């Protein structure tokens, strides 16, 4: 098969897996959403969850979630009094975040989807021992890439034209400062189906597109991929969650392999 560029982003086209040791990933995130649980209205359950993970996530931050309400032409932050528990690994590369309604695992040091989903399985297993969540309403896996440096001068050599797009256009006297595109997709139907949101484009120095991500001091090209499944009655069993997350991660990787060229794979350490 070889490390070819896929012809379609959503298909069963075969490919050879190519590991990218120096991939421009700034974050990989999996979030599970569920209905509010009465047991999580008390801090006791969250403390038990934190204690059970303390050997691998020794650092704890707590905060209050803020909602932004828009009305009368004004944006007003409103405290929902929703506690947020953030558990960080010893090297600060992994974070498990718990609220009454969601669990997220994120990492800035990605070692592949098998290892990431295995860690997700472990964290969900700990939560289920404390809370017993019956079902999920959503599971999503998101990959955020930010390309910097020399590749920005030759984006069309690294991304297919549908992605590089306006960022590689000849503009005469003008210089592009910011360009962000977004596309939403649905794949399949019913409980087996899923959604996908892709964002891509050029970011200026100190410019961002997601308030949960740190901004970079230099120009960058973003490729943000969010594969998800949502609906009623997604099983919250840890093994099922791992399987679902693996499938979503593979969907995001397949889109990546459609979006990027062989030169991109080589640039970031791929053996091709």
Coordinates of N, CA and C in Angstrom, one line a residue, residues 56-153:
X56 N -0.4 8.6 39.8 CA 0.0 9.0 38.5 C -0.4 10.4 38.2
X57 N -1.4 11.0 38.9 CA -1.8 12.3 38.8 C -1.7 13.0 40.1
X58 N -0.5 13.4 40.6 CA -0.4 13.9 41.9 C -0.8 15.3 42.2
X59 N -0.9 16.1 41.1 CA -1.2 17.5 41.3 C -2.7 17.8 41.0
X60 N -3.3 18.6 41.9 CA -4.7 18.9 41.8 C -5.0 20.4 41.7
X61 N -5.8 20.8 40.7 CA -6.2 22.2 40.7 C -7.8 22.2 40.7
X62 N -8.4 23.0 41.4 CA -9.8 23.2 41.4 C -10.2 24.6 41.0
X63 N -11.3 24.7 40.3 CA -11.8 26.0 39.9 C -13.3 25.9 39.8
X64 N -13.9 27.0 39.4 CA -15.3 27.1 39.1 C -15.6 27.4 37.6
X65 N -16.4 26.6 37.0 CA -16.7 26.8 35.6 C -17.5 28.0 35.4
X66 N -17.1 28.8 34.3 CA -17.8 30.0 34.0 C -18.6 29.9 32.7
X67 N -19.8 30.2 32.6 CA -20.6 30.3 31.4 C -20.6 31.7 30.9
X68 N -20.6 31.8 29.5 CA -20.8 33.1 28.9 C -22.2 33.3 28.4
X69 N -22.9 34.2 29.0 CA -24.3 34.5 28.5 C -24.3 35.7 27.7
X70 N -25.0 35.6 26.5 CA -25.0 36.7 25.5 C -26.4 37.2 25.5
X71 N -26.6 38.5 25.8 CA -27.9 39.2 25.8 C -27.8 40.7 25.8
X72 N -28.7 41.3 25.1 CA -28.7 42.8 25.0 C -27.4 43.3 24.5
X73 N -26.7 42.6 23.5 CA -25.5 43.1 22.9 C -24.3 43.0 23.8
X74 N -24.4 42.3 25.0 CA -23.3 42.2 25.9 C -23.0 40.7 26.2
X75 N -21.7 40.4 26.4 CA -21.3 39.1 26.9 C -21.0 39.2 28.4
X76 N -21.7 38.4 29.1 CA -21.6 38.5 30.6 C -21.2 37.2 31.2
X77 N -20.0 37.1 31.9 CA -19.6 35.9 32.5 C -20.5 35.6 33.7
X78 N -21.0 34.4 33.8 CA -21.9 34.0 34.9 C -21.4 32.8 35.7
X79 N -21.1 32.9 36.9 CA -20.6 31.8 37.7 C -21.7 30.7 37.8
X80 N -21.5 29.5 37.4 CA -22.5 28.4 37.5 C -22.3 27.7 38.8
X81 N -21.2 28.0 39.5 CA -20.9 27.2 40.8 C -20.7 25.8 40.4
X82 N -20.1 25.5 39.3 CA -19.8 24.1 38.8 C -18.4 23.8 39.1
X83 N -18.0 23.0 40.1 CA -16.6 22.8 40.4 C -16.0 22.0 39.3
X84 N -14.7 22.3 39.0 CA -13.9 21.7 38.0 C -12.7 21.1 38.7
X85 N -12.4 19.8 38.6 CA -11.3 19.2 39.3 C -10.3 18.8 38.2
X86 N -9.1 19.3 38.2 CA -8.1 19.0 37.2 C -6.9 18.3 37.9
X87 N -6.7 17.1 37.5 CA -5.6 16.3 38.0 C -4.5 16.2 37.0
X88 N -3.3 16.6 37.4 CA -2.1 16.6 36.4 C -1.1 15.6 36.8
X89 N -0.5 15.0 35.8 CA 0.6 14.0 36.0 C 1.8 14.7 36.5
X90 N 2.8 13.9 37.0 CA 4.0 14.5 37.6 C 4.8 15.3 36.7
X91 N 4.8 15.0 35.4 CA 5.5 15.8 34.4 C 4.6 16.9 33.7
X92 N 3.4 17.0 34.2 CA 2.4 18.0 33.7 C 2.0 17.8 32.2
X93 N 2.3 16.6 31.7 CA 2.0 16.4 30.3 C 0.6 15.8 30.1
X94 N 0.0 15.3 31.1 CA -1.4 14.7 31.0 C -2.3 15.3 32.1
X95 N -3.5 15.5 31.7 CA -4.5 16.1 32.6 C -5.8 15.4 32.5
X96 N -6.4 15.0 33.7 CA -7.7 14.4 33.7 C -8.6 15.4 34.4
X97 N -9.7 15.8 33.8 CA -10.6 16.9 34.2 C -12.0 16.3 34.5
X98 N -12.5 16.5 35.7 CA -13.8 16.0 36.1 C -14.7 17.1 36.5
X99 N -15.9 17.1 35.9 CA -17.0 18.0 36.4 C -18.2 17.1 36.6
X100 N -19.3 17.7 37.1 CA -20.6 17.0 37.2 C -21.2 17.1 35.8
X101 N -20.8 16.2 34.9 CA -21.4 16.1 33.6 C -20.3 15.8 32.5
X102 N -19.0 15.8 32.9 CA -18.0 15.4 31.9 C -16.8 14.9 32.5
X103 N -16.0 14.1 31.8 CA -14.7 13.7 32.1 C -13.8 13.9 30.9
X104 N -12.7 14.4 31.0 CA -11.8 14.6 29.9 C -10.4 14.2 30.2
X105 N -9.7 13.6 29.2 CA -8.3 13.2 29.4 C -7.6 13.9 28.2
X106 N -6.5 14.7 28.5 CA -5.7 15.3 27.5 C -4.3 15.2 27.7
X107 N -3.5 15.3 26.7 CA -2.1 15.1 26.8 C -1.4 16.0 25.8
X108 N -0.2 16.5 26.1 CA 0.6 17.3 25.2 C 1.8 16.4 24.8
X109 N 1.9 15.2 25.3 CA 3.0 14.2 24.9 C 2.3 12.9 24.4
X110 N 1.9 12.9 23.2 CA 1.1 11.8 22.6 C 2.0 10.7 22.2
X111 N 1.7 9.5 22.6 CA 2.5 8.3 22.2 C 1.7 7.3 21.4
X112 N 0.7 7.8 20.7 CA -0.1 6.9 19.9 C -1.4 6.6 20.4
X113 N -2.4 6.3 19.6 CA -3.8 6.1 20.0 C -4.0 4.9 20.9
X114 N -3.2 3.9 20.7 CA -3.3 2.7 21.6 C -3.0 3.1 23.1
X115 N -1.9 3.7 23.3 CA -1.4 4.1 24.6 C -2.4 5.1 25.2
X116 N -2.8 6.1 24.4 CA -3.8 7.1 24.9 C -5.1 6.5 25.3
X117 N -5.6 5.6 24.5 CA -6.9 5.0 24.8 C -6.8 4.0 26.0
X118 N -5.7 3.4 26.1 CA -5.5 2.6 27.3 C -5.5 3.4 28.6
X119 N -4.9 4.5 28.6 CA -4.9 5.4 29.7 C -6.3 5.9 30.0
X120 N -7.0 6.2 28.9 CA -8.4 6.6 29.0 C -9.2 5.5 29.7
X121 N -9.0 4.3 29.3 CA -9.7 3.1 29.9 C -9.5 3.1 31.4
X122 N -8.2 3.3 31.8 CA -7.9 3.3 33.2 C -8.6 4.4 34.0
X123 N -8.6 5.6 33.5 CA -9.2 6.7 34.1 C -10.7 6.5 34.3
X124 N -11.3 6.0 33.2 CA -12.8 5.8 33.2 C -13.1 4.7 34.2
X125 N -12.3 3.6 34.3 CA -12.4 2.5 35.2 C -12.4 3.1 36.7
X126 N -11.5 4.0 37.0 CA -11.5 4.6 38.3 C -12.7 5.4 38.6
X127 N -13.2 6.2 37.6 CA -14.4 7.0 37.8 C -15.6 6.1 38.0
X128 N -15.7 5.0 37.3 CA -16.9 4.1 37.4 C -16.9 3.4 38.7
X129 N -15.7 3.2 39.3 CA -15.7 2.6 40.7 C -16.2 3.5 41.7
X130 N -16.2 4.8 41.4 CA -16.6 5.9 42.4 C -18.1 6.3 42.1
X131 N -18.4 6.5 40.8 CA -19.7 7.1 40.5 C -20.7 6.2 39.9
X132 N -20.4 5.2 39.1 CA -21.3 4.3 38.4 C -22.1 5.1 37.4
X133 N -21.5 5.7 36.4 CA -22.2 6.4 35.4 C -22.9 5.4 34.5
X134 N -24.2 5.5 34.2 CA -24.9 4.5 33.4 C -24.6 4.6 31.9
X135 N -24.7 5.8 31.4 CA -24.6 6.0 30.0 C -23.9 7.3 29.7
X136 N -23.4 7.5 28.5 CA -22.8 8.7 28.0 C -23.7 9.4 27.0
X137 N -23.7 10.7 26.9 CA -24.4 11.4 25.8 C -23.5 11.8 24.7
X138 N -22.2 11.8 24.9 CA -21.2 12.2 23.9 C -19.9 11.7 24.2
X139 N -19.1 11.2 23.2 CA -17.7 10.9 23.3 C -17.0 11.5 22.1
X140 N -15.9 12.3 22.3 CA -15.2 12.9 21.3 C -13.7 12.8 21.4
X141 N -13.0 12.7 20.4 CA -11.5 12.7 20.4 C -11.1 13.8 19.4
X142 N -10.2 14.7 20.0 CA -9.8 15.9 19.2 C -8.3 16.0 19.2
X143 N -7.8 16.2 18.0 CA -6.3 16.4 17.7 C -6.1 17.8 17.2
X144 N -5.2 18.6 17.9 CA -4.8 19.9 17.4 C -3.4 20.0 17.0
X145 N -3.2 20.2 15.7 CA -1.8 20.4 15.2 C -1.6 21.9 14.9
X146 N -0.3 22.3 15.2 CA 0.1 23.7 14.8 C 1.4 23.6 14.2
X147 N 1.5 23.9 12.9 CA 2.7 23.9 12.1 C 3.4 25.2 12.2
X148 N 4.7 25.3 12.5 CA 5.4 26.5 12.5 C 6.7 26.4 11.7
X149 N 7.4 27.5 11.6 CA 8.7 27.5 11.0 C 8.7 27.4 9.4
X150 N 9.7 26.8 8.9 CA 10.0 26.7 7.5 C 8.8 26.2 6.6
X151 N 8.1 25.2 7.1 CA 7.0 24.7 6.2 C 5.9 25.7 5.9
X152 N 5.8 26.8 6.7 CA 4.8 27.8 6.4 C 5.1 28.5 5.0
X153 N 6.3 28.5 4.6 CA 6.6 29.1 3.3 C 6.3 28.2 2.1

